[in-house]
Short mmCIF file of C-alpha atoms in Angstrom, two decimals:
data_model
loop_
_atom_site.label_atom_id
_atom_site.label_comp_id
_atom_site.label_asym_id
_atom_site.label_seq_id
_atom_site.Cartn_x
_atom_site.Cartn_y
_atom_site.Cartn_z
CA MET A 16 36.81 53.82 51.31
CA LYS A 17 33.18 52.80 51.79
CA THR A 18 32.28 54.48 48.53
CA LYS A 19 35.08 52.66 46.76
CA VAL A 20 34.01 49.31 48.15
CA ARG A 21 30.45 50.02 47.11
CA PHE A 22 31.64 50.97 43.64
CA ILE A 23 33.60 47.78 43.26
CA THR A 24 30.62 45.72 44.46
CA MET A 25 28.24 47.37 42.05
CA TYR A 26 30.78 46.95 39.26
CA SER A 27 31.11 43.24 40.10
CA VAL A 28 27.36 42.77 40.08
CA ALA A 29 27.12 44.55 36.75
CA LEU A 30 29.94 42.42 35.33
CA ILE A 31 28.36 39.22 36.57
CA THR A 32 25.01 40.28 35.18
CA PHE A 33 26.59 41.09 31.82
CA LEU A 34 28.40 37.76 31.70
CA SER A 35 25.23 35.89 32.68
CA ILE A 36 23.26 37.60 29.94
CA SER A 37 26.03 36.85 27.46
CA VAL A 38 26.12 33.17 28.42
CA PHE A 39 22.32 32.95 28.30
CA THR A 40 22.26 34.67 24.91
CA SER A 41 24.96 32.36 23.62
CA GLN A 42 23.09 29.27 24.86
CA ALA A 43 19.85 30.54 23.39
CA GLN A 44 21.60 31.13 20.09
CA GLU A 45 23.03 27.62 20.17
CA MET A 46 19.57 26.20 20.89
CA ALA A 47 18.12 28.25 18.05
CA ASN A 48 20.82 26.96 15.73
CA VAL A 49 19.98 23.40 16.77
CA ARG A 50 16.30 24.06 16.09
CA ARG A 51 17.16 25.52 12.70
CA ALA A 52 19.32 22.52 11.78
CA VAL A 53 16.39 20.45 10.54
CA ILE A 54 17.39 17.01 9.33
CA VAL A 55 16.06 16.32 5.86
CA SER A 56 15.66 12.64 5.00
CA PRO A 57 15.29 11.34 2.40
CA GLU A 58 16.54 14.13 0.15
CA ILE A 59 15.87 13.09 -3.43
CA GLY A 60 18.05 14.52 -6.17
CA GLU A 61 18.24 13.80 -9.87
CA LYS A 62 21.33 11.63 -9.47
CA ALA A 63 21.48 10.82 -5.76
CA VAL A 64 19.34 10.31 -2.67
CA THR A 65 20.67 11.34 0.74
CA PHE A 66 19.49 9.70 3.97
CA ARG A 67 20.16 11.14 7.43
CA ILE A 68 19.47 10.14 11.01
CA SER A 69 20.55 11.69 14.34
CA ALA A 70 22.13 9.07 16.62
CA PRO A 71 24.98 10.75 18.54
CA LYS A 72 25.71 7.77 20.79
CA ALA A 73 25.50 5.07 18.11
CA LYS A 74 28.63 3.19 17.07
CA LEU A 75 27.41 1.83 13.73
CA VAL A 76 24.47 2.87 11.55
CA ARG A 77 23.56 1.24 8.27
CA LEU A 78 20.85 1.78 5.63
CA TYR A 79 18.79 -1.00 4.06
CA GLY A 80 16.28 -0.41 1.25
CA SER A 81 14.04 -2.64 -0.84
CA TRP A 82 15.97 -1.55 -3.95
CA MET A 83 18.91 -3.61 -2.64
CA LYS A 84 19.31 -7.22 -3.68
CA SER A 85 19.55 -8.59 -0.15
CA PHE A 86 19.92 -7.59 3.49
CA ASP A 87 23.67 -8.14 3.13
CA SER A 88 23.68 -5.20 0.71
CA SER A 89 22.96 -2.70 3.52
CA THR A 90 25.20 0.36 3.38
CA ASN A 91 27.31 1.96 6.12
CA MET A 92 26.52 5.57 7.04
CA LEU A 93 29.03 8.23 8.17
CA LYS A 94 28.76 10.24 11.40
CA ASP A 95 29.49 13.98 11.61
CA SER A 96 30.61 16.09 14.61
CA VAL A 97 27.07 16.58 15.98
CA GLY A 98 26.04 12.93 15.70
CA THR A 99 24.12 12.98 12.43
CA TRP A 100 24.71 9.92 10.26
CA THR A 101 24.54 10.37 6.49
CA VAL A 102 24.77 8.26 3.36
CA LYS A 103 24.30 9.23 -0.28
CA ILE A 104 23.33 6.61 -2.86
CA PRO A 105 22.67 6.78 -6.60
CA THR A 106 18.98 7.49 -7.17
CA PRO A 107 17.20 4.14 -7.77
CA SER A 108 14.99 3.69 -10.81
CA PRO A 109 11.50 5.21 -10.45
CA GLU A 110 9.48 3.05 -8.04
CA LEU A 111 7.98 3.04 -4.56
CA TYR A 112 10.50 1.57 -2.13
CA THR A 113 10.62 0.95 1.61
CA TYR A 114 13.69 1.28 3.80
CA HIS A 115 14.97 1.43 7.36
CA PHE A 116 18.11 2.19 9.37
CA ILE A 117 20.03 -0.35 11.43
CA VAL A 118 21.33 1.45 14.52
CA ASP A 119 23.78 -0.73 16.46
CA GLY A 120 21.84 -3.78 15.27
CA MET A 121 18.38 -2.36 15.93
CA THR A 122 15.99 -1.72 13.03
CA VAL A 123 14.41 1.74 13.14
CA ASN A 124 12.32 3.80 10.73
CA ASP A 125 13.32 7.22 9.44
CA VAL A 126 11.84 9.59 12.04
CA ASN A 127 12.35 12.53 9.68
CA ASN A 128 10.18 10.99 6.97
CA ILE A 129 6.42 11.35 7.44
CA PHE A 130 5.71 9.03 4.49
CA LEU A 131 5.00 5.64 6.08
CA GLN A 132 3.03 2.64 4.94
CA ARG A 133 1.62 -0.20 6.99
CA ASP A 134 2.35 -3.74 5.89
CA GLY A 135 0.30 -6.02 8.12
CA VAL A 136 1.70 -5.56 11.62
CA ARG A 137 4.65 -3.32 10.74
CA TYR A 138 5.17 0.24 9.52
CA LEU A 139 7.82 1.07 6.93
CA SER A 140 9.44 4.30 5.76
CA VAL A 141 8.78 5.03 2.08
CA LEU A 142 10.95 6.39 -0.72
CA LEU A 143 8.89 7.32 -3.79
CA VAL A 144 11.16 8.08 -6.73
CA PRO A 145 9.44 10.10 -9.47
CA GLY A 146 9.50 8.95 -13.09
CA LYS A 147 7.44 7.31 -15.79
CA THR A 148 6.67 4.15 -13.82
CA THR A 149 5.50 6.09 -10.77
CA SER A 150 3.72 8.96 -12.51
CA ASN A 151 0.32 7.64 -11.43
CA TYR A 152 1.43 6.97 -7.84
CA PHE A 153 1.40 10.67 -6.93
CA GLU A 154 -1.72 12.70 -6.17
CA ALA A 155 -3.82 13.62 -9.21
CA ASN A 156 -5.35 17.06 -9.75
CA GLN A 157 -8.87 15.61 -9.62
CA ARG A 158 -9.15 13.40 -6.56
CA GLY A 159 -11.89 11.03 -5.50
CA ASN A 160 -12.77 10.03 -1.95
CA LEU A 161 -11.87 7.00 0.14
CA LYS A 162 -14.33 6.07 2.88
CA LYS A 163 -14.12 3.51 5.65
CA VAL A 164 -17.39 1.62 5.76
CA TRP A 165 -18.99 -0.85 8.19
CA TYR A 166 -21.46 -3.35 6.79
CA ASP A 167 -23.30 -6.39 8.14
CA SER A 168 -22.23 -9.80 6.89
CA PRO A 169 -24.87 -12.42 7.73
CA THR A 170 -22.76 -14.98 5.81
CA ILE A 171 -19.78 -14.60 8.16
CA GLY A 172 -21.89 -13.52 11.12
CA SER A 173 -20.33 -10.19 12.02
CA ASN A 174 -20.29 -6.48 11.33
CA ARG A 175 -17.26 -5.96 9.07
CA HIS A 176 -15.04 -3.21 7.68
CA MET A 177 -14.09 -2.28 4.12
CA TYR A 178 -12.78 0.71 2.15
CA VAL A 179 -14.80 2.22 -0.69
CA TYR A 180 -13.30 4.58 -3.26
CA THR A 181 -15.58 6.87 -5.26
CA PRO A 182 -14.20 8.85 -8.22
CA TYR A 183 -13.89 12.61 -8.57
CA GLY A 184 -17.34 14.19 -9.10
CA TYR A 185 -19.24 11.22 -7.68
CA GLU A 186 -21.13 13.22 -5.03
CA THR A 187 -22.62 15.72 -7.49
CA SER A 188 -23.09 13.36 -10.42
CA ASN A 189 -26.42 11.91 -11.54
CA GLN A 190 -24.79 8.92 -13.23
CA ASN A 191 -24.31 5.40 -11.91
CA TYR A 192 -20.91 3.73 -11.90
CA PRO A 193 -19.37 0.30 -12.51
CA VAL A 194 -17.61 -1.33 -9.55
CA LEU A 195 -14.20 -2.95 -9.16
CA TYR A 196 -13.92 -5.35 -6.20
CA LEU A 197 -10.20 -5.28 -5.38
CA LEU A 198 -8.91 -8.03 -3.08
CA HIS A 199 -5.72 -8.09 -1.00
CA GLY A 200 -3.22 -10.86 -0.34
CA GLY A 201 -2.29 -12.95 2.67
CA GLY A 202 -1.23 -10.90 5.68
CA GLY A 203 -3.05 -7.87 4.33
CA ASP A 204 -6.41 -6.33 5.11
CA GLU A 205 -8.82 -3.69 3.84
CA ASP A 206 -6.10 -1.04 4.05
CA ALA A 207 -3.50 -2.83 1.89
CA TRP A 208 -4.48 -1.75 -1.62
CA SER A 209 -4.94 1.90 -0.72
CA THR A 210 -1.75 2.15 1.35
CA MET A 211 0.79 -0.13 -0.34
CA GLY A 212 -0.95 -0.45 -3.68
CA ARG A 213 -1.56 3.31 -4.19
CA ALA A 214 -4.93 2.24 -5.62
CA VAL A 215 -6.60 5.61 -5.01
CA GLN A 216 -3.82 7.57 -6.69
CA ILE A 217 -3.65 5.14 -9.63
CA LEU A 218 -7.41 5.27 -10.25
CA ASP A 219 -7.55 9.06 -9.81
CA ASN A 220 -4.78 9.54 -12.37
CA LEU A 221 -6.15 7.04 -14.88
CA ILE A 222 -9.62 8.59 -14.68
CA GLU A 223 -8.33 12.17 -14.89
CA LYS A 224 -6.26 11.25 -17.97
CA LYS A 225 -9.34 9.54 -19.46
CA LEU A 226 -7.43 6.28 -19.64
CA ALA A 227 -9.95 4.54 -17.39
CA VAL A 228 -13.71 4.67 -16.97
CA PRO A 229 -14.81 6.41 -13.73
CA MET A 230 -15.54 3.58 -11.30
CA ILE A 231 -16.22 2.73 -7.69
CA CYS A 232 -13.57 0.54 -6.07
CA VAL A 233 -14.42 -1.68 -3.10
CA MET A 234 -11.58 -3.05 -0.96
CA PRO A 235 -12.89 -5.56 1.63
CA ASN A 236 -11.09 -7.44 4.38
CA GLY A 237 -10.39 -10.92 3.01
CA ASN A 238 -9.79 -12.56 6.39
CA PRO A 239 -13.16 -13.95 7.54
CA GLY A 240 -11.90 -14.25 11.11
CA GLN A 241 -11.31 -10.49 11.25
CA LYS A 242 -14.00 -7.85 11.53
CA ALA A 243 -11.41 -5.27 10.49
CA ALA A 244 -7.67 -4.61 10.33
CA LYS A 245 -5.71 -5.47 13.47
CA THR A 246 -5.11 -1.77 14.12
CA LEU A 247 -8.75 -1.45 15.25
CA LEU A 248 -8.02 -3.89 18.11
CA LEU A 249 -11.16 -5.98 17.63
CA ASP A 250 -11.44 -9.61 18.64
CA GLU A 251 -10.75 -12.23 15.97
CA LYS A 252 -12.14 -15.70 15.32
CA LEU A 253 -9.96 -18.64 14.39
CA TYR A 254 -11.09 -20.88 11.54
CA ASP A 255 -9.94 -24.35 10.63
CA ARG A 256 -8.61 -23.84 7.11
CA ASN A 257 -9.22 -27.52 6.38
CA ASP A 258 -12.91 -27.15 7.12
CA PRO A 259 -14.79 -27.26 3.77
CA ALA A 260 -17.24 -24.66 5.13
CA PHE A 261 -14.34 -22.23 5.51
CA GLN A 262 -13.09 -22.54 1.94
CA ASN A 263 -15.84 -20.49 0.29
CA LEU A 264 -16.98 -18.47 3.30
CA TYR A 265 -15.37 -15.19 2.26
CA ILE A 266 -16.12 -15.40 -1.45
CA THR A 267 -19.75 -16.22 -0.63
CA SER A 268 -19.88 -13.11 1.55
CA ILE A 269 -18.63 -11.03 -1.39
CA VAL A 270 -21.59 -12.11 -3.51
CA LYS A 271 -24.24 -12.41 -0.79
CA ASP A 272 -23.30 -9.50 1.50
CA ILE A 273 -20.85 -7.02 -0.03
CA ILE A 274 -22.27 -6.66 -3.54
CA PRO A 275 -25.87 -6.15 -2.28
CA TYR A 276 -24.63 -3.58 0.25
CA VAL A 277 -22.68 -1.64 -2.38
CA GLU A 278 -25.48 -1.73 -4.94
CA LYS A 279 -27.99 -0.54 -2.34
CA ASN A 280 -25.91 2.23 -0.77
CA TYR A 281 -23.89 3.53 -3.72
CA LYS A 282 -24.64 4.72 -7.23
CA ALA A 283 -23.55 1.38 -8.61
CA ILE A 284 -24.73 -0.28 -11.82
CA SER A 285 -26.26 -3.64 -10.89
CA ASN A 286 -25.22 -6.05 -13.62
CA ALA A 287 -22.31 -8.31 -14.50
CA ASP A 288 -21.10 -6.01 -17.28
CA SER A 289 -20.44 -3.40 -14.61
CA ARG A 290 -18.70 -5.64 -12.08
CA ALA A 291 -15.01 -6.53 -12.01
CA VAL A 292 -13.07 -8.61 -9.51
CA ALA A 293 -9.30 -8.59 -9.13
CA GLY A 294 -6.90 -9.68 -6.42
CA LEU A 295 -3.29 -10.47 -5.66
CA SER A 296 -1.89 -13.70 -4.23
CA MET A 297 -4.54 -14.90 -1.73
CA GLY A 298 -6.85 -12.32 -3.31
CA GLY A 299 -5.99 -13.83 -6.69
CA ALA A 300 -7.13 -17.22 -5.38
CA HIS A 301 -10.32 -15.52 -4.14
CA THR A 302 -10.76 -13.97 -7.60
CA ILE A 303 -10.52 -17.35 -9.33
CA SER A 304 -12.78 -18.99 -6.75
CA VAL A 305 -15.54 -16.36 -6.74
CA SER A 306 -15.70 -16.33 -10.53
CA ASN A 307 -15.74 -20.15 -10.62
CA GLU A 308 -18.33 -20.59 -7.87
CA PHE A 309 -20.57 -17.74 -9.00
CA PRO A 310 -20.19 -17.62 -12.80
CA GLY A 311 -21.93 -14.73 -14.48
CA THR A 312 -21.49 -12.41 -11.48
CA PHE A 313 -18.39 -10.63 -12.81
CA ASN A 314 -17.67 -10.00 -16.48
CA TYR A 315 -14.15 -8.73 -15.73
CA ILE A 316 -11.90 -11.23 -13.95
CA CYS A 317 -8.29 -10.40 -13.06
CA PRO A 318 -6.32 -12.87 -10.89
CA LEU A 319 -2.79 -11.67 -10.06
CA SER A 320 0.31 -13.58 -8.91
CA ILE A 321 -1.47 -16.82 -8.16
CA GLY A 322 -1.91 -20.31 -9.51
CA VAL A 323 -3.86 -23.48 -8.80
CA ARG A 324 -1.61 -26.12 -7.25
CA THR A 325 -3.46 -29.08 -8.75
CA ILE A 326 -5.67 -28.88 -11.83
CA THR A 327 -8.55 -31.24 -11.11
CA PRO A 328 -11.50 -32.29 -13.28
CA GLU A 329 -13.71 -30.33 -10.86
CA PHE A 330 -11.67 -27.16 -11.44
CA GLU A 331 -11.88 -27.55 -15.21
CA SER A 332 -15.61 -28.17 -14.96
CA LYS A 333 -15.98 -24.86 -13.13
CA LEU A 334 -13.97 -23.12 -15.85
CA GLN A 335 -16.49 -24.47 -18.32
CA GLY A 336 -19.18 -22.84 -16.20
CA VAL A 337 -17.37 -19.50 -16.47
CA LYS A 338 -17.10 -19.94 -20.22
CA LYS A 339 -20.79 -20.82 -20.56
CA ALA A 340 -21.91 -17.86 -18.41
CA GLY A 341 -19.80 -15.50 -20.51
CA TYR A 342 -17.43 -12.71 -19.60
CA LYS A 343 -15.69 -9.78 -21.30
CA LEU A 344 -12.15 -9.91 -19.91
CA TYR A 345 -10.05 -12.58 -18.22
CA TRP A 346 -6.72 -10.91 -17.39
CA PHE A 347 -4.17 -13.13 -15.66
CA ALA A 348 -0.77 -11.75 -14.52
CA CYS A 349 2.37 -13.01 -12.80
CA GLY A 350 6.05 -12.10 -12.48
CA ASN A 351 8.50 -14.52 -14.05
CA GLU A 352 10.55 -14.55 -10.82
CA ASP A 353 7.51 -15.10 -8.60
CA PHE A 354 7.69 -18.17 -6.36
CA LEU A 355 4.25 -19.06 -7.76
CA TRP A 356 5.42 -18.76 -11.38
CA GLU A 357 5.24 -22.51 -12.16
CA MET A 358 1.76 -22.74 -10.66
CA ALA A 359 0.70 -19.70 -12.65
CA LYS A 360 1.94 -21.30 -15.89
CA THR A 361 0.04 -24.50 -15.08
CA THR A 362 -3.13 -22.51 -14.43
CA GLU A 363 -2.69 -20.50 -17.61
CA ALA A 364 -2.35 -23.74 -19.58
CA SER A 365 -5.62 -24.94 -18.05
CA LEU A 366 -7.35 -21.72 -19.11
CA SER A 367 -6.17 -22.30 -22.66
CA LYS A 368 -7.14 -25.98 -22.60
CA ASN A 369 -10.68 -25.12 -21.50
CA GLY A 370 -11.20 -22.42 -24.09
CA ILE A 371 -11.09 -19.51 -21.64
CA GLU A 372 -9.99 -16.64 -23.84
CA HIS A 373 -7.61 -14.60 -21.74
CA THR A 374 -4.58 -12.34 -21.53
CA PHE A 375 -1.49 -13.69 -19.78
CA PHE A 376 0.46 -10.64 -18.66
CA VAL A 377 4.01 -11.62 -17.71
CA SER A 378 6.24 -9.09 -15.98
CA PRO A 379 9.78 -9.26 -14.64
CA GLY A 380 10.20 -9.49 -10.89
CA GLY A 381 8.52 -11.47 -8.18
CA HIS A 382 5.75 -11.50 -5.60
CA THR A 383 5.91 -7.78 -4.86
CA TRP A 384 3.84 -4.63 -4.67
CA ALA A 385 6.04 -3.18 -7.42
CA ASN A 386 4.32 -5.66 -9.76
CA TRP A 387 0.83 -5.36 -8.32
CA ARG A 388 0.79 -1.60 -8.73
CA ILE A 389 1.82 -2.04 -12.37
CA TYR A 390 -0.93 -4.63 -12.86
CA LEU A 391 -3.64 -2.29 -11.49
CA ASN A 392 -2.26 0.54 -13.62
CA THR A 393 -2.54 -1.77 -16.66
CA PHE A 394 -5.80 -3.71 -16.30
CA GLY A 395 -7.52 -0.65 -14.82
CA GLN A 396 -7.45 0.84 -18.32
CA LEU A 397 -9.26 -2.20 -19.76
CA LEU A 398 -12.25 -2.40 -17.44
CA PHE A 399 -15.84 -1.61 -18.42
CA LYS A 400 -15.05 -0.84 -22.07
#
């Protein structure tokens, strides 16, 4: 009897052990399956794009993208048995878009998409649809370098931050290069053109395809109260925008501080024929102002998506100064749906009235990076030729 009891006990232990191993193996397999079930989002196809997000406890998830006409156009997503929400949309036309999910009323980025861009104080998920329009927004085969540079600005009174792009082959080349000073808009900083504007990719591709002259591109911070982008957590100084001393503070620093620094520390050609200035919105106003206040400094002038609110005799007198000093290209651009369109037309009329030979590049669309990337892709091919 004792032997029988012992046998049953050992059998029970063995059975329990077997069942425990089976359960453990089953759980491990389930965990492995979960790990293997990687969520892909966005998944870009020729005819459709699929977005996915895991939110098992959510009651309603919607998708909103910049390709939509308005926030009310956001699209409902469908939930599967494991809590993954999915929506498939027709592939938008080739462009760089931003998007987010709305999970039970809360806006969230796509955690499965590592492609993010920073727009001022927010980060946005990116959808880059390949095609003719975006062909220069992807990485080129021959890539230049983008460096983050600190320089002293006696004009503003602080050590400041800017980005400097140098073209492929710069480090080993014996040649000197022309320089494009590329200025951002309101709410932006030194990071804006490289992140949202794809400036590095555009210049790399244009240069590799021999559509543009190899050039240095300098992207400063256009906010004189900032030493650098807010992400660096440095203290800022508030300026009275109505103070006349403030009006030309930044553009003076471009000419007095930034240009001398670049021409001393980089293989830059030091003459007006080899300097270009371009900027969007606020940077477009800076472009007009710096060329008006310091005529003969830049022979390539490209204001984008901007206009002068009131054309004064003083403004027209400064245009005459630009004309007298001479220049090679005055390239002015704006979208015909831009909220500054009427101001841009008024400014363009003033350029014509004052004999400023120029190109007025009109595009569809509004005050958007979709336009500004196209503008850089276009006027970049005209510089220094």
